[in-house]
Coordinates of C-alpha atoms and ligand atoms in Angstrom, one line a residue:
M1 CA 40.1 -8.2 2.1
A2 CA 37.2 -5.8 0.9
T3 CA 38.0 -2.7 -0.3
V4 CA 36.3 0.7 -0.8
S5 CA 35.7 1.4 -4.6
S6 CA 34.3 4.6 -5.6
G7 CA 33.0 5.6 -2.6
T8 CA 30.9 2.0 -2.5
Y9 CA 31.7 -1.0 -0.5
V10 CA 32.5 -4.1 -2.7
D11 CA 33.9 -7.6 -1.8
D12 CA 37.4 -9.4 -3.0
A13 CA 35.6 -10.0 -5.8
G14 CA 34.5 -6.9 -6.2
R15 CA 30.7 -7.7 -5.9
R16 CA 28.2 -6.4 -3.5
R17 CA 25.6 -9.0 -2.5
V18 CA 22.1 -8.7 -2.7
L19 CA 19.5 -11.0 -0.6
L20 CA 16.3 -11.3 -2.3
A21 CA 13.4 -12.1 0.1
G22 CA 11.2 -14.9 -1.0
P23 CA 8.2 -15.0 -1.3
R24 CA 8.1 -10.9 -2.4
S25 CA 5.9 -9.1 -5.1
F26 CA 2.3 -9.9 -6.5
C27 CA 0.0 -12.2 -4.1
A28 CA -2.8 -13.9 -5.4
G29 CA -5.3 -11.3 -4.3
V30 CA -3.7 -8.6 -6.6
E31 CA -3.1 -11.0 -9.5
R32 CA -6.7 -11.7 -9.7
A33 CA -7.5 -8.0 -9.7
I34 CA -5.2 -6.9 -12.4
E35 CA -6.4 -9.9 -14.3
I36 CA -10.0 -8.7 -14.0
V37 CA -9.5 -5.2 -15.5
E38 CA -7.2 -6.8 -18.4
R39 CA -10.1 -9.4 -19.1
A40 CA -12.9 -6.9 -19.0
L41 CA -11.1 -4.6 -21.2
E42 CA -11.0 -7.5 -23.4
S43 CA -14.2 -8.5 -23.4
R44 CA -16.2 -4.8 -23.0
G45 CA -13.7 -2.8 -24.6
A46 CA -12.1 0.5 -23.3
P47 CA -13.3 2.3 -21.2
V48 CA -13.6 -0.1 -17.9
Y49 CA -14.1 2.3 -15.0
V50 CA -12.1 0.9 -11.8
R51 CA -13.2 2.4 -8.4
K52 CA -10.4 3.5 -6.8
Q53 CA -6.7 2.1 -7.7
I54 CA -7.0 -1.6 -8.6
V55 CA -4.0 -2.0 -6.4
H56 CA -1.8 0.4 -4.5
N57 CA 1.1 0.6 -7.4
V58 CA 1.8 3.4 -9.7
S59 CA 3.1 1.2 -12.7
V60 CA 0.3 -1.0 -12.1
V61 CA -2.3 1.8 -12.4
D62 CA -0.2 3.8 -14.9
D63 CA 0.0 0.5 -17.2
L64 CA -3.7 -0.5 -17.1
A65 CA -4.5 3.4 -18.0
S66 CA -2.7 3.4 -20.5
R67 CA -4.5 0.0 -21.9
G68 CA -7.8 1.8 -21.4
A69 CA -8.6 1.4 -17.9
V70 CA -10.3 5.0 -16.2
F71 CA -9.5 5.1 -12.5
V72 CA -12.0 7.3 -10.6
D73 CA -12.3 7.9 -6.9
E74 CA -16.4 7.6 -6.8
L75 CA -19.0 6.5 -8.8
D76 CA -20.3 9.8 -9.5
E77 CA -17.6 9.6 -12.1
V78 CA -18.9 6.5 -13.5
P79 CA -21.2 7.2 -16.5
D80 CA -24.8 5.5 -16.7
D81 CA -24.4 1.8 -18.3
A82 CA -20.5 1.7 -18.0
T83 CA -18.4 -1.0 -16.5
V84 CA -16.8 -0.7 -13.0
V85 CA -14.1 -2.8 -11.1
F86 CA -14.1 -2.7 -7.6
S87 CA -10.4 -2.4 -6.3
A88 CA -8.9 -5.3 -4.5
H89 CA -9.7 -3.5 -1.3
G90 CA -13.0 -4.3 -1.2
V91 CA -15.9 -1.4 -1.1
S92 CA -18.5 -0.7 1.5
P93 CA -22.2 -2.1 1.3
A94 CA -23.0 1.4 0.7
V95 CA -21.0 1.4 -2.4
R96 CA -22.6 -1.8 -3.9
E97 CA -26.0 -0.7 -3.3
E98 CA -25.2 2.5 -5.1
A99 CA -23.9 0.7 -8.3
V100 CA -27.1 -1.5 -8.2
R101 CA -28.9 1.5 -7.9
R102 CA -27.0 3.1 -10.7
G103 CA -27.7 0.0 -13.2
L104 CA -23.8 -0.5 -13.6
D105 CA -22.2 -3.4 -15.0
V106 CA -19.9 -3.8 -11.6
I107 CA -17.3 -6.6 -11.3
D108 CA -15.9 -7.1 -8.1
G109 CA -12.0 -7.0 -7.8
T110 CA -12.5 -7.0 -4.3
C111 CA -9.7 -10.3 -3.0
P112 CA -11.6 -13.4 -1.2
L113 CA -9.3 -12.9 2.0
V114 CA -10.7 -9.0 2.4
A115 CA -14.4 -10.5 1.3
K116 CA -13.8 -13.3 4.4
V117 CA -13.0 -10.2 6.7
H118 CA -16.1 -8.8 5.6
A119 CA -18.6 -11.6 6.1
E120 CA -17.0 -11.8 9.5
A121 CA -17.9 -8.6 10.3
R122 CA -21.2 -9.0 9.2
R123 CA -21.6 -12.0 11.0
F124 CA -20.2 -10.6 14.3
A125 CA -22.6 -7.9 14.3
A126 CA -25.7 -9.7 13.4
R127 CA -25.2 -11.5 16.7
G128 CA -25.2 -8.4 18.5
D129 CA -21.2 -8.0 18.9
T130 CA -19.5 -4.8 19.2
V131 CA -16.7 -6.0 16.8
V132 CA -13.3 -4.1 17.4
L133 CA -11.6 -3.6 13.8
V134 CA -7.6 -3.4 14.1
G135 CA -6.7 -1.0 11.0
H136 CA -5.6 2.1 9.4
A137 CA -7.9 4.8 9.6
G138 CA -8.7 6.1 5.9
H139 CA -7.2 3.0 4.2
E140 CA -9.9 1.7 1.6
E141 CA -9.9 -1.9 3.2
V142 CA -10.6 -0.4 6.4
E143 CA -13.6 2.0 5.0
G144 CA -14.8 -1.1 2.8
T145 CA -15.0 -3.3 6.3
M146 CA -16.3 -0.6 8.5
G147 CA -19.2 -0.1 6.4
E148 CA -20.3 -3.8 6.8
A149 CA -21.6 -2.7 10.2
P150 CA -20.9 1.2 11.0
G151 CA -23.1 1.2 14.1
S152 CA -21.6 -1.9 15.8
M153 CA -18.0 -1.2 14.7
V154 CA -14.8 0.4 16.6
L155 CA -11.6 1.4 14.8
V156 CA -8.0 1.0 16.8
E157 CA -5.0 1.5 15.3
T158 CA -2.4 1.1 18.6
A159 CA -2.3 0.0 21.9
E160 CA -2.8 3.5 23.2
E161 CA -5.9 3.4 21.6
V162 CA -7.4 0.4 23.2
H163 CA -6.4 1.7 26.6
A164 CA -8.7 4.7 25.9
L165 CA -11.7 2.6 25.2
P166 CA -13.9 2.2 28.3
A167 CA -13.1 -1.0 30.2
A168 CA -15.3 -3.9 30.1
D169 CA -15.5 -7.7 30.6
G170 CA -15.5 -8.3 26.8
R171 CA -18.5 -10.1 26.6
G172 CA -20.3 -9.6 23.2
M173 CA -17.2 -8.2 21.9
S174 CA -15.1 -9.5 19.0
Y175 CA -12.2 -8.3 17.2
L176 CA -11.3 -8.5 13.7
T177 CA -8.0 -7.0 11.4
Q178 CA -7.1 -5.1 8.3
T179 CA -5.4 -8.0 6.2
T180 CA -1.9 -6.2 5.4
L181 CA -0.9 -5.2 9.3
A182 CA 2.6 -5.6 10.5
V183 CA 1.9 -9.2 12.3
D184 CA 4.6 -8.0 15.5
E185 CA 2.9 -4.6 16.2
T186 CA -0.8 -6.2 15.5
A187 CA 0.0 -8.8 18.3
E188 CA 0.8 -6.0 20.5
V189 CA -2.8 -4.4 20.0
V190 CA -4.3 -7.7 20.3
S191 CA -2.9 -8.5 23.8
A192 CA -3.8 -4.9 24.7
L193 CA -7.5 -5.6 23.7
R194 CA -7.6 -9.3 25.6
E195 CA -6.0 -7.6 28.6
R196 CA -8.7 -4.6 28.3
F197 CA -11.8 -7.0 27.5
P198 CA -11.0 -10.6 28.7
L199 CA -13.7 -12.2 27.3
L200 CA -13.3 -10.8 24.0
Q201 CA -14.1 -13.2 21.2
D202 CA -11.1 -14.0 18.5
P203 CA -12.0 -14.3 14.7
P204 CA -11.9 -18.1 13.6
S205 CA -8.6 -17.6 11.6
D206 CA -5.9 -15.2 11.3
D207 CA -7.3 -12.0 9.3
I208 CA -3.8 -10.7 8.5
C209 CA -3.1 -13.0 5.1
Y210 CA -0.9 -15.2 4.0
A211 CA 1.3 -13.0 1.7
T212 CA 1.2 -10.0 3.9
T213 CA 2.9 -13.0 6.7
N214 CA 4.8 -14.3 4.5
R215 CA 6.1 -11.1 2.8
Q216 CA 7.1 -9.9 6.3
A217 CA 8.6 -13.6 7.7
A218 CA 10.9 -13.5 4.6
L219 CA 12.1 -10.0 5.1
K220 CA 12.7 -11.0 8.9
A221 CA 15.0 -13.8 7.5
I222 CA 17.7 -11.3 5.9
V223 CA 17.1 -8.3 7.7
A224 CA 20.1 -8.7 10.0
E225 CA 22.5 -9.3 7.3
S226 CA 21.4 -6.5 5.4
D227 CA 23.1 -3.1 5.6
L228 CA 20.4 -1.5 3.4
V229 CA 16.8 -2.9 2.5
L230 CA 15.0 -1.9 -0.7
V231 CA 11.3 -2.4 -0.7
V232 CA 9.6 -2.2 -4.2
G233 CA 6.6 -0.8 -3.6
S234 CA 4.2 2.6 -4.1
E235 CA 3.9 5.5 -0.8
N236 CA 0.2 4.5 -0.7
S237 CA 0.9 0.6 -0.1
S238 CA 0.2 -0.3 3.3
N239 CA 1.7 -3.7 3.0
S240 CA 4.7 -2.3 1.5
V241 CA 5.1 0.2 4.3
R242 CA 4.7 -2.1 6.9
L243 CA 7.6 -3.9 5.1
V244 CA 10.3 -0.5 5.4
E245 CA 9.1 -0.3 9.0
M246 CA 10.0 -3.8 9.9
A247 CA 13.3 -3.3 8.2
H248 CA 14.1 -0.3 10.4
R249 CA 12.9 -2.2 13.7
G250 CA 15.4 -4.4 12.5
G251 CA 18.1 -2.0 12.4
A252 CA 18.6 -1.8 8.7
R253 CA 18.6 1.5 7.0
A254 CA 15.4 0.9 4.5
H255 CA 13.9 3.0 1.4
L256 CA 10.5 2.6 -0.2
I257 CA 11.1 2.9 -4.2
D258 CA 8.8 2.6 -7.3
R259 CA 11.6 1.8 -9.8
G260 CA 15.7 1.2 -10.1
A261 CA 15.5 4.8 -11.3
D262 CA 14.8 5.5 -7.5
I263 CA 17.6 4.4 -5.9
R264 CA 20.5 7.3 -4.8
P265 CA 24.0 6.7 -5.4
E266 CA 24.5 7.8 -2.1
W267 CA 22.7 5.3 -0.4
L268 CA 25.0 2.6 -1.6
E269 CA 27.9 3.8 0.0
G270 CA 29.9 1.6 2.2
V271 CA 26.8 -1.0 1.4
R272 CA 28.1 -4.8 1.2
T273 CA 24.8 -6.4 1.4
V274 CA 21.6 -5.0 0.1
G275 CA 18.3 -6.7 1.4
L276 CA 15.5 -6.6 -1.6
T277 CA 11.6 -7.4 -1.3
A278 CA 8.7 -6.0 -2.8
G279 CA 5.2 -5.3 -1.7
A280 CA 2.1 -7.6 -2.8
S281 CA 1.4 -4.9 -5.3
A282 CA 4.8 -4.4 -7.1
P283 CA 5.1 -6.2 -10.3
P284 CA 8.0 -8.8 -10.2
A285 CA 9.4 -6.7 -13.3
L286 CA 10.2 -4.0 -11.3
V287 CA 12.2 -6.1 -8.8
A288 CA 14.3 -7.1 -12.1
D289 CA 14.4 -3.4 -12.9
V290 CA 15.7 -2.6 -9.8
L291 CA 18.4 -5.6 -9.6
T292 CA 19.3 -3.8 -13.4
R293 CA 19.9 -0.5 -11.7
L294 CA 22.1 -1.9 -8.9
K295 CA 24.4 -3.6 -11.8
S296 CA 25.1 -0.5 -12.8
F297 CA 26.7 0.6 -9.8
G298 CA 29.0 -2.1 -10.1
P299 CA 28.8 -5.9 -9.9
I300 CA 26.3 -7.3 -7.8
E301 CA 26.1 -11.2 -6.6
V302 CA 22.6 -12.4 -6.0
E303 CA 21.3 -14.9 -3.7
E304 CA 17.6 -15.6 -3.1
R305 CA 16.4 -16.5 0.1
R306 CA 13.1 -18.0 -0.1
I307 CA 11.2 -19.1 3.2
T308 CA 8.2 -20.7 1.6
H309 CA 6.6 -21.0 -1.9
E310 CA 3.5 -19.7 -2.4
D311 CA 0.7 -21.7 -4.5
I312 CA -2.4 -19.8 -4.1
H313 CA -4.3 -18.8 -6.7
F314 CA -8.1 -17.3 -6.3
D315 CA -10.8 -18.0 -9.2
L316 CA -12.0 -15.1 -11.5
P317 CA -15.8 -14.0 -11.2
S318 CA -17.8 -15.8 -13.4
A319 CA -18.6 -12.0 -15.1
V320 CA -15.2 -12.3 -16.8
R321 CA -13.9 -16.3 -16.7
G322 CA -13.6 -17.8 -20.0
Q323 CA -16.2 -20.5 -21.1
T324 CA -14.2 -23.2 -19.6
Q325 CA -13.9 -21.7 -16.1
R326 CA -18.4 -21.0 -16.0
P327 CA -20.2 -22.6 -13.9
A328 CA -21.5 -25.8 -14.7
D329 CA -25.1 -24.6 -14.6
G330 CA -23.7 -21.4 -16.6
R331 CA -25.0 -18.9 -14.2
P332 CA -24.0 -15.5 -14.7
G333 CA -21.8 -13.9 -11.9
Ligands
10G401 O1 -1.2 -2.9 1.3 P1 -2.3 -2.2 0.9 O2 -3.6 -2.7 1.4 O3 -2.1 -0.4 1.0 O4 -2.3 -2.5 -0.8 P2 -1.6 -3.0 -2.3 O5 -2.8 -2.7 -3.3 O6 -0.7 -1.9 -2.2 O7 -1.3 -4.4 -2.0 C1 -2.2 -5.5 -2.3 C2 -3.3 -5.4 -0.8 C3 -4.5 -5.2 -0.8 C4 -5.4 -5.2 -2.2 C5 -5.5 -4.9 0.2 S1 -6.0 -6.7 0.8
SF4_402 FE1 -5.5 -10.3 -0.9 FE2 -3.5 -10.8 0.9 FE3 -3.2 -9.9 -1.2 FE4 -4.7 -8.4 0.3 S1 -2.8 -8.7 0.3 S2 -5.1 -8.8 -2.1 S3 -5.8 -10.0 1.4 S4 -3.7 -12.0 -0.6

């Protein structure tokens, strides 16, 4: 029979079970963006400016800042002739144009999967469509994508907002989505769009990226068995917040934490099974840190539940590629 010791729940062997969702933590776009800043620091030397947080994670940003990266909100904080990296979330054409006008040394950290959505926005707008973007107002990715065709795009967050749009047959309308949305919630918004605009055109492929989809599916696979879900990620990380919301919808108590030290002992009272995952911008080392902290409350047994393996890798921009990765014609990027 299970016993309760020191106000926390443990099994017969005195262990709490930790279900580790897989995939979790860094995606290919985040790994690429961080490596871009690291290589820029190596090749150009500090300071290297980064517009916005390279990814939405406090420890990633603090670590790079300690090595000479300077994070700014806008380009007017970047001195002339400096190197500036655009964050993984992407930028609008207006920001690119400003950087060119200023003659800045730009290295683009935009994830190729975000760049794909930008290209779709341009293509749809160029054929005369009204493009509905499903996403969160104020998020950097949304600002960048909307900036591709500001006169042709409409942002919606919820099915209620879709119902508030003027009804039409949907001819000359298409939709796109932010890459890090909740898959189930987005399906509801898209079905509201299709109902209101029957001739609405789909994007050629899903805009919610593989990493977002996999992390949500992996969490879904463990949530019913978890009394408590811990999501490692920072509070401005949209995909991490979506994981917490998903756990809540699945009936679990859930918290977003930056590190192990954030765990409050009272969260673990009566908890036999902890589900653990991490958003796409949270370093794997922080998951290890959370496991160490969980161990400090008593023995744990860790079981990984991996639903799929990810082997996606994106090439670096040529501006920071080594000699071996440079294109055959040696063109700069
Ligand atoms: O989940 P969001 O978009 O807030 O970003 P993040 O930095 O926490 O995670 C990586 C995802 C992106 C860079 C957006 S495509
Ligand atoms: Fe790219 Fe997806 Fe990662 Fe965003 S979450 S950086 S779109 S791989």
